[in-house]
PDB file of C-alpha atoms and ligand atoms in Angstrom:
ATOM      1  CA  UNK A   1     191.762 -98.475 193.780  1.00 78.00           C
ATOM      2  CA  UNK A   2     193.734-101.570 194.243  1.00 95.00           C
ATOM      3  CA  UNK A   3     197.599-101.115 195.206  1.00 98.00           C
ATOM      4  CA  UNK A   4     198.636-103.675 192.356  1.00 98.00           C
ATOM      5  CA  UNK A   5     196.984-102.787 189.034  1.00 98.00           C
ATOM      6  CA  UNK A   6     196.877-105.441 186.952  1.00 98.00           C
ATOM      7  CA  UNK A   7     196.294-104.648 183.243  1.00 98.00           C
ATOM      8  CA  UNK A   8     196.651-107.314 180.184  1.00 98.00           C
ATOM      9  CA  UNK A   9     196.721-106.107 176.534  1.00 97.00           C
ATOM     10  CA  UNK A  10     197.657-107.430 173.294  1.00 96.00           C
ATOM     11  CA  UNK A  11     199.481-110.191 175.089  1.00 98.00           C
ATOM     12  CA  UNK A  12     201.062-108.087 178.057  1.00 98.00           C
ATOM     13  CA  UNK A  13     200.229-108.486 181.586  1.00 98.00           C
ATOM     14  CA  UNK A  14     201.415-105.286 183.493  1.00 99.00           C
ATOM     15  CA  UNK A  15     201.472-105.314 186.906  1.00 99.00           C
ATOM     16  CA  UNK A  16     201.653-101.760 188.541  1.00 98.00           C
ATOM     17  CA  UNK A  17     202.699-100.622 192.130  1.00 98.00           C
ATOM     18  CA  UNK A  18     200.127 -98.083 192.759  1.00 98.00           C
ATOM     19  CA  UNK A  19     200.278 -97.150 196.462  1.00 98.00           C
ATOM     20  CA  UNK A  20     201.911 -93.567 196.057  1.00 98.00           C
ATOM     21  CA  UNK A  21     201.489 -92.180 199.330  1.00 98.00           C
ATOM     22  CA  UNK A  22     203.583 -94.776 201.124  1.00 98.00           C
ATOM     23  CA  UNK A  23     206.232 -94.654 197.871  1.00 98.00           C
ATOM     24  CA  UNK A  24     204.813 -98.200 196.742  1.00 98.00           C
ATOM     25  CA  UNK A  25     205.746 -99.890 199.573  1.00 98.00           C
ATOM     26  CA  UNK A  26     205.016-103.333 199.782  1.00 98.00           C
ATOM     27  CA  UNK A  27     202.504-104.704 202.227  1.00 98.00           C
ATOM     28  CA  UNK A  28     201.651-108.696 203.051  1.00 96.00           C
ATOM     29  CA  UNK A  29     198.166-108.176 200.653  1.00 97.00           C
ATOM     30  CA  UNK A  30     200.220-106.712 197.514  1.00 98.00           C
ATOM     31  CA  UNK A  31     202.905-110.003 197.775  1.00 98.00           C
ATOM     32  CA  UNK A  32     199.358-111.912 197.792  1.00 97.00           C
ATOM     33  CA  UNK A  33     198.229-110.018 194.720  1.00 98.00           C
ATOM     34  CA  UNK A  34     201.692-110.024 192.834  1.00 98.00           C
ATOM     35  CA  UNK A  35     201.707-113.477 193.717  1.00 98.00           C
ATOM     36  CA  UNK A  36     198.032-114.293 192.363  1.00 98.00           C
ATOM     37  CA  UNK A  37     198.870-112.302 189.472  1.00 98.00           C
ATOM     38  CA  UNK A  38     201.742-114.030 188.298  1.00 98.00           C
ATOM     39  CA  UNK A  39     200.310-117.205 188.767  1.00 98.00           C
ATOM     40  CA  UNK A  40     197.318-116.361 186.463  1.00 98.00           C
ATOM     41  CA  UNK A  41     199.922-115.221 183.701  1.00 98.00           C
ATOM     42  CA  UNK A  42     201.383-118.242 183.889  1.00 98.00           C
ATOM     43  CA  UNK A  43     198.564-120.103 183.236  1.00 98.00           C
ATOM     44  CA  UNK A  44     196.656-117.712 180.910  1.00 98.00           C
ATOM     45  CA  UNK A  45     198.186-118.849 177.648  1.00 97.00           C
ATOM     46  CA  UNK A  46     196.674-115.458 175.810  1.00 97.00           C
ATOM     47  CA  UNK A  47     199.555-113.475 178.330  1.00 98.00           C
ATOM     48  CA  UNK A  48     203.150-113.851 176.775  1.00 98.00           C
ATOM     49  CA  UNK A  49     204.873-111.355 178.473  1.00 98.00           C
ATOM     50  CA  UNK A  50     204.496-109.628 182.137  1.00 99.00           C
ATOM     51  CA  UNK A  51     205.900-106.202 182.888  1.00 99.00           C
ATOM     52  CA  UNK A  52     206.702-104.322 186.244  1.00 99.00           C
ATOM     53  CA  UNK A  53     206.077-100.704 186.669  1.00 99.00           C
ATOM     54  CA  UNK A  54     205.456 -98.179 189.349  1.00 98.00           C
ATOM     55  CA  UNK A  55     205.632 -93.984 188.737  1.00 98.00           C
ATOM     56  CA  UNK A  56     207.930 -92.300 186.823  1.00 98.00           C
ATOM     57  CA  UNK A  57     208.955 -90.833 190.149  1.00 98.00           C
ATOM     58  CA  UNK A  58     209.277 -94.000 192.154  1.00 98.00           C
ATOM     59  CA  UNK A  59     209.669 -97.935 191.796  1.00 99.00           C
ATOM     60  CA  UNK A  60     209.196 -99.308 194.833  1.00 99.00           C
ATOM     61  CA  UNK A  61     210.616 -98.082 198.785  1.00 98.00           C
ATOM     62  CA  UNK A  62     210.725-102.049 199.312  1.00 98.00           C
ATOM     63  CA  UNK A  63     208.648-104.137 201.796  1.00 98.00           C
ATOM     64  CA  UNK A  64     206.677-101.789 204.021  1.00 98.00           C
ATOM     65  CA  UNK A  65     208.354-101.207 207.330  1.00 98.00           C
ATOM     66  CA  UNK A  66     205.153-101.112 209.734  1.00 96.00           C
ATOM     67  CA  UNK A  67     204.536-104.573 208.419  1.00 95.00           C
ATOM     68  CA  UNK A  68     207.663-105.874 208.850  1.00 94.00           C
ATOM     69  CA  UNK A  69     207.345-104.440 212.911  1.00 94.00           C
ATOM     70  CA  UNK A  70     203.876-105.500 212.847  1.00 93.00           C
ATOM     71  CA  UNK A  71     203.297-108.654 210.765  1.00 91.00           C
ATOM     72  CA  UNK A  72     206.175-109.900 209.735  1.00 92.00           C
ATOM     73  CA  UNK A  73     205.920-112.837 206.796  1.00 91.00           C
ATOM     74  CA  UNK A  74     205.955-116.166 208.619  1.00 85.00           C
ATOM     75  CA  UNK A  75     207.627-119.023 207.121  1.00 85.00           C
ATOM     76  CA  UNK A  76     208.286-120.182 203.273  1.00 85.00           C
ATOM     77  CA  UNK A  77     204.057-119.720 202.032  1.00 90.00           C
ATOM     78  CA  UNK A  78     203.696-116.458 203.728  1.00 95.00           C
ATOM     79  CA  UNK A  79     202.913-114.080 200.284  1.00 97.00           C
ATOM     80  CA  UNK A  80     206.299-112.819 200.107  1.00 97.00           C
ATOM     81  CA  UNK A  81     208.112-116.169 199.923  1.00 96.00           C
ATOM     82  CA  UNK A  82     205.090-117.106 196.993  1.00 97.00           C
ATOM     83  CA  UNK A  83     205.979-114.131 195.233  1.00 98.00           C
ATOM     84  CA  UNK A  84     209.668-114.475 195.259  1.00 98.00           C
ATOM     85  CA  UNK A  85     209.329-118.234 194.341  1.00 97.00           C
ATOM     86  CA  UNK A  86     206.382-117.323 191.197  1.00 98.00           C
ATOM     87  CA  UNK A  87     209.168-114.710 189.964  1.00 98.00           C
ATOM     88  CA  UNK A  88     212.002-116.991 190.140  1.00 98.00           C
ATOM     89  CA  UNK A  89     210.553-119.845 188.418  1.00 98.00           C
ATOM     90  CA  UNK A  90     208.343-117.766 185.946  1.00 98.00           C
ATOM     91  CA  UNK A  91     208.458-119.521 182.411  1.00 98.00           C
ATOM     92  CA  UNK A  92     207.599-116.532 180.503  1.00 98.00           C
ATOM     93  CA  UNK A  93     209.809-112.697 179.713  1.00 98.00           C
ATOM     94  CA  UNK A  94     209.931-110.777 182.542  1.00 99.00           C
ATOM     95  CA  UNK A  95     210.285-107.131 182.105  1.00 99.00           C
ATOM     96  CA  UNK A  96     210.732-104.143 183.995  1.00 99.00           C
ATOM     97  CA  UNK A  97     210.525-100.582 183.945  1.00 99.00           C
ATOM     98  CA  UNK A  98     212.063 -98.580 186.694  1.00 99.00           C
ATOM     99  CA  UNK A  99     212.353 -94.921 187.449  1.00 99.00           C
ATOM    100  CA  UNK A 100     213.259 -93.383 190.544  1.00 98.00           C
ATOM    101  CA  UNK A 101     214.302 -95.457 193.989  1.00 98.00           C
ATOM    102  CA  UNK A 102     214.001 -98.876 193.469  1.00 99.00           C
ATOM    103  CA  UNK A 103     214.735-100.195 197.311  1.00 98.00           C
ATOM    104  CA  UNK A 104     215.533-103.679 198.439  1.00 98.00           C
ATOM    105  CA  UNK A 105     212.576-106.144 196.778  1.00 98.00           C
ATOM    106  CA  UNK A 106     212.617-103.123 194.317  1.00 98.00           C
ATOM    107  CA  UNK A 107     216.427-104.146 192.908  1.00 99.00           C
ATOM    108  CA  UNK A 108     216.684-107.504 193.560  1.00 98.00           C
ATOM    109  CA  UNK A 109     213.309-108.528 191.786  1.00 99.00           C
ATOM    110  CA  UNK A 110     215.099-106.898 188.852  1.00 99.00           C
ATOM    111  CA  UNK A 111     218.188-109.551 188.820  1.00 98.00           C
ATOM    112  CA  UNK A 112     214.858-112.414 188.013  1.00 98.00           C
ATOM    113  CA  UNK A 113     213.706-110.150 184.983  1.00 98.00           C
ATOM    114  CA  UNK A 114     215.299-110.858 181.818  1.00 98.00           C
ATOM    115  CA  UNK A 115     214.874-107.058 180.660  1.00 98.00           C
ATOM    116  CA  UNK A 116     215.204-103.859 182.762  1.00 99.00           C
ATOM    117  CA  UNK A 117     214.885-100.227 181.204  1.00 99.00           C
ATOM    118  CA  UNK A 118     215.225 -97.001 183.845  1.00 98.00           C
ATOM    119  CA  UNK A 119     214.738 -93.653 183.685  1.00 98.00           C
ATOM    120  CA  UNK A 120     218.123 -91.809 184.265  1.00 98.00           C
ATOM    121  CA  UNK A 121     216.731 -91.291 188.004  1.00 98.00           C
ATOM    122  CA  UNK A 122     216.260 -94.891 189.007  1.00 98.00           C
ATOM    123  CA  UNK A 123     218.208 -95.462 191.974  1.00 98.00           C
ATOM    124  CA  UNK A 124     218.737 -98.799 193.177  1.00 98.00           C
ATOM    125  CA  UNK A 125     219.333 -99.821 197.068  1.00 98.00           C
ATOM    126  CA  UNK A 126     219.786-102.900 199.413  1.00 98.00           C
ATOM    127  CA  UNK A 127     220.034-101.444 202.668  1.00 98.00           C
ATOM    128  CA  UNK A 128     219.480-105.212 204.149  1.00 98.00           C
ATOM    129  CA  UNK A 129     222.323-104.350 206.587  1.00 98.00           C
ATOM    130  CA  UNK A 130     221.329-100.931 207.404  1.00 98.00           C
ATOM    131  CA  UNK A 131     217.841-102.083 208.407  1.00 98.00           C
ATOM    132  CA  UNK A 132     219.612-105.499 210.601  1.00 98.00           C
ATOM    133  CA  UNK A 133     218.525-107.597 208.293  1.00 98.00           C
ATOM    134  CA  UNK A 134     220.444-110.168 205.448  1.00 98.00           C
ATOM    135  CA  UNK A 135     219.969-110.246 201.613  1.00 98.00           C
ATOM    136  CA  UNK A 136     216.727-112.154 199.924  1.00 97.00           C
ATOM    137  CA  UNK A 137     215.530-113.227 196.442  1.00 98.00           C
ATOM    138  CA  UNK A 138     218.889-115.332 196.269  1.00 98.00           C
ATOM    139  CA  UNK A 139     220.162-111.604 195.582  1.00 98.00           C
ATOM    140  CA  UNK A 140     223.385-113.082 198.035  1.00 98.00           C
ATOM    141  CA  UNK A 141     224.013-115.477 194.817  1.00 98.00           C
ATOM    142  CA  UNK A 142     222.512-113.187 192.053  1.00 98.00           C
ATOM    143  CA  UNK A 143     224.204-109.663 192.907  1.00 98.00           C
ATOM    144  CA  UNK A 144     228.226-110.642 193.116  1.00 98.00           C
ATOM    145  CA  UNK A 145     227.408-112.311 190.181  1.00 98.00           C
ATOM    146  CA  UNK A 146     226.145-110.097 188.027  1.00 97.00           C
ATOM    147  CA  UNK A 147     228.030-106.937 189.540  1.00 97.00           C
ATOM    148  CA  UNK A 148     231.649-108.876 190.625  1.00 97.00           C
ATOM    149  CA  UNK A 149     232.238-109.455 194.807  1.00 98.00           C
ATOM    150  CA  UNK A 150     233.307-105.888 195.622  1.00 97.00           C
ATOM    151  CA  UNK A 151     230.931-103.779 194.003  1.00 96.00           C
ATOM    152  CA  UNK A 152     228.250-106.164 195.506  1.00 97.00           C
ATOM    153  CA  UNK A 153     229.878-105.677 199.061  1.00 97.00           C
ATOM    154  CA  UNK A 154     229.388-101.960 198.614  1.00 97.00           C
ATOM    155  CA  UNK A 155     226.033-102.116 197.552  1.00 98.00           C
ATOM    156  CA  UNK A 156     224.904-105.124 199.978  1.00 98.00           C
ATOM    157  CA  UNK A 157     227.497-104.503 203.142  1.00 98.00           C
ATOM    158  CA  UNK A 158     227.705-100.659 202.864  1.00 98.00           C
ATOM    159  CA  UNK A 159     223.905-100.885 201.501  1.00 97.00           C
ATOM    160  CA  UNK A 160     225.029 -98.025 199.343  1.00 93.00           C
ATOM    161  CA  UNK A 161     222.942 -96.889 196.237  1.00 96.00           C
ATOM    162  CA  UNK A 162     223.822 -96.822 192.694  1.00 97.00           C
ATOM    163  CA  UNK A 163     222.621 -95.374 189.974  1.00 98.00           C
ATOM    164  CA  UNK A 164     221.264 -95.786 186.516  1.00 98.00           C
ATOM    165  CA  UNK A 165     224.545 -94.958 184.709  1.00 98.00           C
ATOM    166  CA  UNK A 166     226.261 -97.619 187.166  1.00 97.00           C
ATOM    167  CA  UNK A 167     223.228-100.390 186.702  1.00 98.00           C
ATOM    168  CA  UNK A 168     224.032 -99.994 182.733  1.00 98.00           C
ATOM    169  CA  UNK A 169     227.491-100.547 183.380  1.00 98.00           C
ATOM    170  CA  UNK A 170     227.511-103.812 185.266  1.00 97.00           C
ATOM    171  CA  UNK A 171     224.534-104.718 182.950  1.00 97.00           C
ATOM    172  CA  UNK A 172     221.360-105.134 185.698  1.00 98.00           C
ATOM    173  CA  UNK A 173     219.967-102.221 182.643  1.00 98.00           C
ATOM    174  CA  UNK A 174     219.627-103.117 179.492  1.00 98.00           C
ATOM    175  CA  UNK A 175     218.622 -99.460 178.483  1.00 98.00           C
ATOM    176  CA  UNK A 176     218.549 -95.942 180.407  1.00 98.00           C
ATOM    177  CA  UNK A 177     215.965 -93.308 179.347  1.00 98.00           C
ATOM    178  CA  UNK A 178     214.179 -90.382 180.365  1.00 98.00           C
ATOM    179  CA  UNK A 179     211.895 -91.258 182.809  1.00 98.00           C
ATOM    180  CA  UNK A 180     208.921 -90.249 181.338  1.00 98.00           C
ATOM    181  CA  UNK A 181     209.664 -92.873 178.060  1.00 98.00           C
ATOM    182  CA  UNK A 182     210.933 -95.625 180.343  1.00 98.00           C
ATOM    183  CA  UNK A 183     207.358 -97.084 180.804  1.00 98.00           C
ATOM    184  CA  UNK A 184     206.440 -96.482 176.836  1.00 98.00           C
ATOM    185  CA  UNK A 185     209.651 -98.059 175.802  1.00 98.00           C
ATOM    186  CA  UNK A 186     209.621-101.256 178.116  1.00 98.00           C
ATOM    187  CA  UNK A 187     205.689-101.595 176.770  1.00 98.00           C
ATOM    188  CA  UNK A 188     207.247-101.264 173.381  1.00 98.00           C
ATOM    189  CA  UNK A 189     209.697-104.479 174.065  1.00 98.00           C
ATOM    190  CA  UNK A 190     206.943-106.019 175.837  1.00 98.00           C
ATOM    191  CA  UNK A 191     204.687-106.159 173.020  1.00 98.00           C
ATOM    192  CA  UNK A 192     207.392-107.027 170.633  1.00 98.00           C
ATOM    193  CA  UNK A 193     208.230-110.334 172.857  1.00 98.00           C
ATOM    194  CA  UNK A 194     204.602-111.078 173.111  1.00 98.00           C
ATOM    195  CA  UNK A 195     204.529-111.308 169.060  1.00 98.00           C
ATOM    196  CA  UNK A 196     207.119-113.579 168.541  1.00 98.00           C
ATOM    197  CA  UNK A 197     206.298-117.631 169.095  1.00 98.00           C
ATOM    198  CA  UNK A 198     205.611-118.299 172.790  1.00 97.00           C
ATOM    199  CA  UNK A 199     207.327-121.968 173.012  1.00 98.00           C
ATOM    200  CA  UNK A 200     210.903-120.401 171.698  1.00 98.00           C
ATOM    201  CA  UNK A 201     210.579-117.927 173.973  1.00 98.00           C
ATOM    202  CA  UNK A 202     209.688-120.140 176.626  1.00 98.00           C
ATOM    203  CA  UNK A 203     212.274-123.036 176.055  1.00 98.00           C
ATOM    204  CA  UNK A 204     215.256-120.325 175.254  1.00 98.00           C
ATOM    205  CA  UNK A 205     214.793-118.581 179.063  1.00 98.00           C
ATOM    206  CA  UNK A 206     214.026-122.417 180.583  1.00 98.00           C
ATOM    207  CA  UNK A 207     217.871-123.002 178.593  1.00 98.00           C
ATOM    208  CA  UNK A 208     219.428-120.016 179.864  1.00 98.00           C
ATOM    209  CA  UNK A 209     218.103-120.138 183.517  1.00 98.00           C
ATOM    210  CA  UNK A 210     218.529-124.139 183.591  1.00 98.00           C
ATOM    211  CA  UNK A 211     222.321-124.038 185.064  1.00 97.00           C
ATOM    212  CA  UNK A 212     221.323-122.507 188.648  1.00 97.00           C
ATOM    213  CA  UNK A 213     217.527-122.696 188.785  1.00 98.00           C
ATOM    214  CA  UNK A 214     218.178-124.951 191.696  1.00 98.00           C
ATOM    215  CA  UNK A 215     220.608-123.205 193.340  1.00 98.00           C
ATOM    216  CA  UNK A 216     218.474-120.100 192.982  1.00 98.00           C
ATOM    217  CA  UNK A 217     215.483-121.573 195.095  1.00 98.00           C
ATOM    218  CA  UNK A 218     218.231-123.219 197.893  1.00 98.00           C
ATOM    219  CA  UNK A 219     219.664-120.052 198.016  1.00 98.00           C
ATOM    220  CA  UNK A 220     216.155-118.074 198.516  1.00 97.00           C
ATOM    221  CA  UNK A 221     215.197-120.780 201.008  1.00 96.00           C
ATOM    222  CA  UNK A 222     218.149-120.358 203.227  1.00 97.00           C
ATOM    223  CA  UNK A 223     217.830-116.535 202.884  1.00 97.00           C
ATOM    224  CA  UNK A 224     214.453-116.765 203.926  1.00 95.00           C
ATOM    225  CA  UNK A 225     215.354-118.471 207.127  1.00 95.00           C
ATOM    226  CA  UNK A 226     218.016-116.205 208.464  1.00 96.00           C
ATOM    227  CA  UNK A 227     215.422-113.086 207.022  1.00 96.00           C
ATOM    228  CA  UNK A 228     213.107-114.477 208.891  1.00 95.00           C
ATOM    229  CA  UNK A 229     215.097-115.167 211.992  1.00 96.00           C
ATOM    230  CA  UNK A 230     216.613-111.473 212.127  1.00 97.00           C
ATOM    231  CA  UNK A 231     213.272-109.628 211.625  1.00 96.00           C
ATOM    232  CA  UNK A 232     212.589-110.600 215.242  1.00 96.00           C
ATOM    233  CA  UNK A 233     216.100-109.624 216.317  1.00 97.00           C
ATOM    234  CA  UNK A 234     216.976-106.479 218.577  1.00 97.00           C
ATOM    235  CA  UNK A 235     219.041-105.062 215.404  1.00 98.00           C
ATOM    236  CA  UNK A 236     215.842-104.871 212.703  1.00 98.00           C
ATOM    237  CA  UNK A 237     213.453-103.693 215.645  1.00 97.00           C
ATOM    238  CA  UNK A 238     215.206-100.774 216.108  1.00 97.00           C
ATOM    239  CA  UNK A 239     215.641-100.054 212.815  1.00 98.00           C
ATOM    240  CA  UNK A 240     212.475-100.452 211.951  1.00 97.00           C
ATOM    241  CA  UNK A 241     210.810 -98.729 215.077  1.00 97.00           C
ATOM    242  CA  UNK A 242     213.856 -95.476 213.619  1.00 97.00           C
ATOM    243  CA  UNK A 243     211.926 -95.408 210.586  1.00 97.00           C
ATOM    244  CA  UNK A 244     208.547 -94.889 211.986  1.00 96.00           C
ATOM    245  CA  UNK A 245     209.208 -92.339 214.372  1.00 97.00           C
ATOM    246  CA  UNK A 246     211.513 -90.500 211.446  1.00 97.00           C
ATOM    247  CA  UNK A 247     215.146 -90.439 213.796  1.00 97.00           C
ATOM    248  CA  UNK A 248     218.533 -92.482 212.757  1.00 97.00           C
ATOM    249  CA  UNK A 249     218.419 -95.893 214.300  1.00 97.00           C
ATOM    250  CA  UNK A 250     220.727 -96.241 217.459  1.00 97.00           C
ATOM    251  CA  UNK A 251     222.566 -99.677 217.114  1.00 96.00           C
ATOM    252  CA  UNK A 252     225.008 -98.737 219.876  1.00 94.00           C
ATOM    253  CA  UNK A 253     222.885-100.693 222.366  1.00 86.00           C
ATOM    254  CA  UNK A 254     222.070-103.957 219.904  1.00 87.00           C
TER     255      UNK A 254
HETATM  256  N1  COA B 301     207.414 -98.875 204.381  1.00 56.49           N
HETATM  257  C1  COA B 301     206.393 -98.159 204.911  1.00 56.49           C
HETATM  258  N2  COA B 301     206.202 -96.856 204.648  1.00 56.49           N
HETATM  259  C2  COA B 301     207.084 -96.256 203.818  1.00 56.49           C
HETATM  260  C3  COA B 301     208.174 -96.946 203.240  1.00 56.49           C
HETATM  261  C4  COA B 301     208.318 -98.322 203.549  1.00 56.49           C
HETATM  262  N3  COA B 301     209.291 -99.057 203.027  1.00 56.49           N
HETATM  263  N4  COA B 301     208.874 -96.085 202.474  1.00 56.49           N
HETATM  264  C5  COA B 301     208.242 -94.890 202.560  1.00 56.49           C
HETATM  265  N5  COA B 301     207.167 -95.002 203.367  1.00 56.49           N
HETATM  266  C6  COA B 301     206.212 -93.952 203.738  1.00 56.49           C
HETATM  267  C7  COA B 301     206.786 -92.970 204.757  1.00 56.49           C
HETATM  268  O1  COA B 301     206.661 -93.479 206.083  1.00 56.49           O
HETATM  269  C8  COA B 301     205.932 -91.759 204.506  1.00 56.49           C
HETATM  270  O2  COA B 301     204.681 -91.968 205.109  1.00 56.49           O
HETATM  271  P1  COA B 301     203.908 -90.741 205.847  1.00 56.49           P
HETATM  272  O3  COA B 301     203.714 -89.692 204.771  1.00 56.49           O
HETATM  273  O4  COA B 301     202.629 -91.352 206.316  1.00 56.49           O
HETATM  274  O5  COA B 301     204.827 -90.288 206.951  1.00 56.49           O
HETATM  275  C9  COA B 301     205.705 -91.796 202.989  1.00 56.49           C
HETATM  276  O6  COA B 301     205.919 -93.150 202.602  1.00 56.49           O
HETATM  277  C10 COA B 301     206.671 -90.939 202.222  1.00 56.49           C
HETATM  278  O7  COA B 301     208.007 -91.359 202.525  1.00 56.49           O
HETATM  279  P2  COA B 301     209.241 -90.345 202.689  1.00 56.49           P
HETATM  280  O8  COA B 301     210.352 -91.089 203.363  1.00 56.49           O
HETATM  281  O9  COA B 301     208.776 -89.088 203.334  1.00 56.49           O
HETATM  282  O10 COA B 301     209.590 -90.056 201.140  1.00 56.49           O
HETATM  283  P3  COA B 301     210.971 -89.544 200.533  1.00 56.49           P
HETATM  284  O11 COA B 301     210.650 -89.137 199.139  1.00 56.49           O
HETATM  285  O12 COA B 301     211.628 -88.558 201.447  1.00 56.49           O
HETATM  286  O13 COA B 301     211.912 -90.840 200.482  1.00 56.49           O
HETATM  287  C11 COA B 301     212.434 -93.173 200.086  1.00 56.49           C
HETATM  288  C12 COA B 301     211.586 -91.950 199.666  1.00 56.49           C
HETATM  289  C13 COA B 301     211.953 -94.379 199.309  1.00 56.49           C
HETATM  290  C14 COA B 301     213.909 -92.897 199.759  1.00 56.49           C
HETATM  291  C15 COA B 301     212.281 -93.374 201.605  1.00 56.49           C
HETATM  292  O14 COA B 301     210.906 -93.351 201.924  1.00 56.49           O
HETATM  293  C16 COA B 301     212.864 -94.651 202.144  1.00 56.49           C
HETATM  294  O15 COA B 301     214.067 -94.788 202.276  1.00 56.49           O
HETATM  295  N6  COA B 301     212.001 -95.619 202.514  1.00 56.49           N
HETATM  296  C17 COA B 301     212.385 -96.813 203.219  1.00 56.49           C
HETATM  297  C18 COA B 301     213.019 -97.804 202.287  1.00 56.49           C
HETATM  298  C19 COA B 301     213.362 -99.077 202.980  1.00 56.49           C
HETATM  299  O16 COA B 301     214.222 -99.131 203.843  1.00 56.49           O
HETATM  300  N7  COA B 301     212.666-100.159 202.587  1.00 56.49           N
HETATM  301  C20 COA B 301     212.835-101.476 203.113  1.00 56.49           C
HETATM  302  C21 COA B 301     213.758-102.243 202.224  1.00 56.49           C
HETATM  303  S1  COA B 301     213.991-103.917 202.776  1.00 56.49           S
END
């Protein structure tokens, strides 16, 4: 079975991480898909709405790590830059629903959806620092916005988690629940987007997004550079090469 299920119905396009034994991670191929797939929404003018999902236990653990030691993306069409770019610029609702740890690409996806319900045991992460690496997704421009400088230095700097409660508060939630209605409830919305007229729906996000769509992509662009830089650096090899062989990551020497 493929690790991005993609399902449409009654006007919803659900896209579903589906590679449980490595928590969802995020390979080169699933960007590909998630790119592919977002791309066909787009054009397929029977979809109206796309959703996000993974388990009711867990989002997404982020880009996977062996990749990132292995393969890491090179340059602005490698699939992760095409994905990041489809969501940003994605004419059409964008909603997601997210229970347990949502980790780097996990959260800051979210801050390019316009509506996010968890389960009261999402936790979101971006450990970008902790791993030697720098924030993507324009998540450097989107996250002290949305959550004000110093809570976004704590969760970007300090790469500390928060939790559903907290997401509500700052308003990256739009709804917690227990995470075994979360995906129901977002399919709910979903549907009730997808039955309203596509061209207001369309022209009302183009209006509200207008102000910094630009900005957005320069910001993901520049990102993307110093990402891309820093995956090859001393700092992200070790952390990286830590994960895989399960110890802490020794930055003493970096
Ligand atoms: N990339 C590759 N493999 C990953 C992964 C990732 N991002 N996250 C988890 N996995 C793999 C583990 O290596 C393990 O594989 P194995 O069974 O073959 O050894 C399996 O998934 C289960 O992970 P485990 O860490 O044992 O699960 P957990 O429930 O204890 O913890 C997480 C779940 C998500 C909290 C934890 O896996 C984690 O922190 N992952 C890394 C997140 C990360 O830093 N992502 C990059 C963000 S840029």
């Amino acid at each position: 079975m493929s690790d991005i299920l993609v399902h449409t119905e009654a006007g919803v396009c659900t896209l579903t991480f589906n590679r449980p034994d490595k928590k969802n991670s995020i390979t080169a191929a699933m960007y590909g898909a998630l790119a592919d797939a977002l791309q066909a929404a787009e054009a397929d003018a029977t979809v109206r709405c796309v959703v996000f999902q993974g388990s009711e236990a867990i989002f997404t653990a982020g880009n996977d790590i062996a990749d990132f030691l292995h393969q890491p993306p090179a340059g602005q069409d490698s699939p992760v830059f095409r994905f990041l770019r489809g969501l940003a610029q994605f004419p059409k609702p964008l909603v997601a629903a997210v229970c347990g740890p949502a980790v780097g690409v996990g959260t800051t996806l979210l801050f390019h959806c316009d509506l996010v319900y968890a389960g009261d045991n999402a936790a979101f992460s971006m450990p970008f620092v902790n791993l030697g690496l720098c924030p993507e997704a324009a998540s450097s421009l989107l996250v002290p916005q949305m959550l004000g400088y110093h809570r976004a230095a704590e969760a970007l700097l300090l790469g500390e988690p928060f939790m559903a409660e907290a997401a509500l508060e700052v308003g990256l939630v739009n709804r917690v629940l227990p995470p075994l209605e979360a995906a129901g409830y977002a399919q709910s919305i979903a549907r009730k987007l997808a039955a309203k007229p596509i061209s207001a729906l369309m022209e009302t996000k183009r209006l509200m997004k207008k102000g910094q769509a630009a900005q957005v992509l320069a910001v993901m662009a520049d990102e993307g550079v110093s990402f891309g830089r820093m995956l090859g650096e001393p700092a992200a090899r070790e952390a990286f090469t830590a994960f895989m062989e399960r110890r802490k990551p020794d930055f003493t020497k970096v």
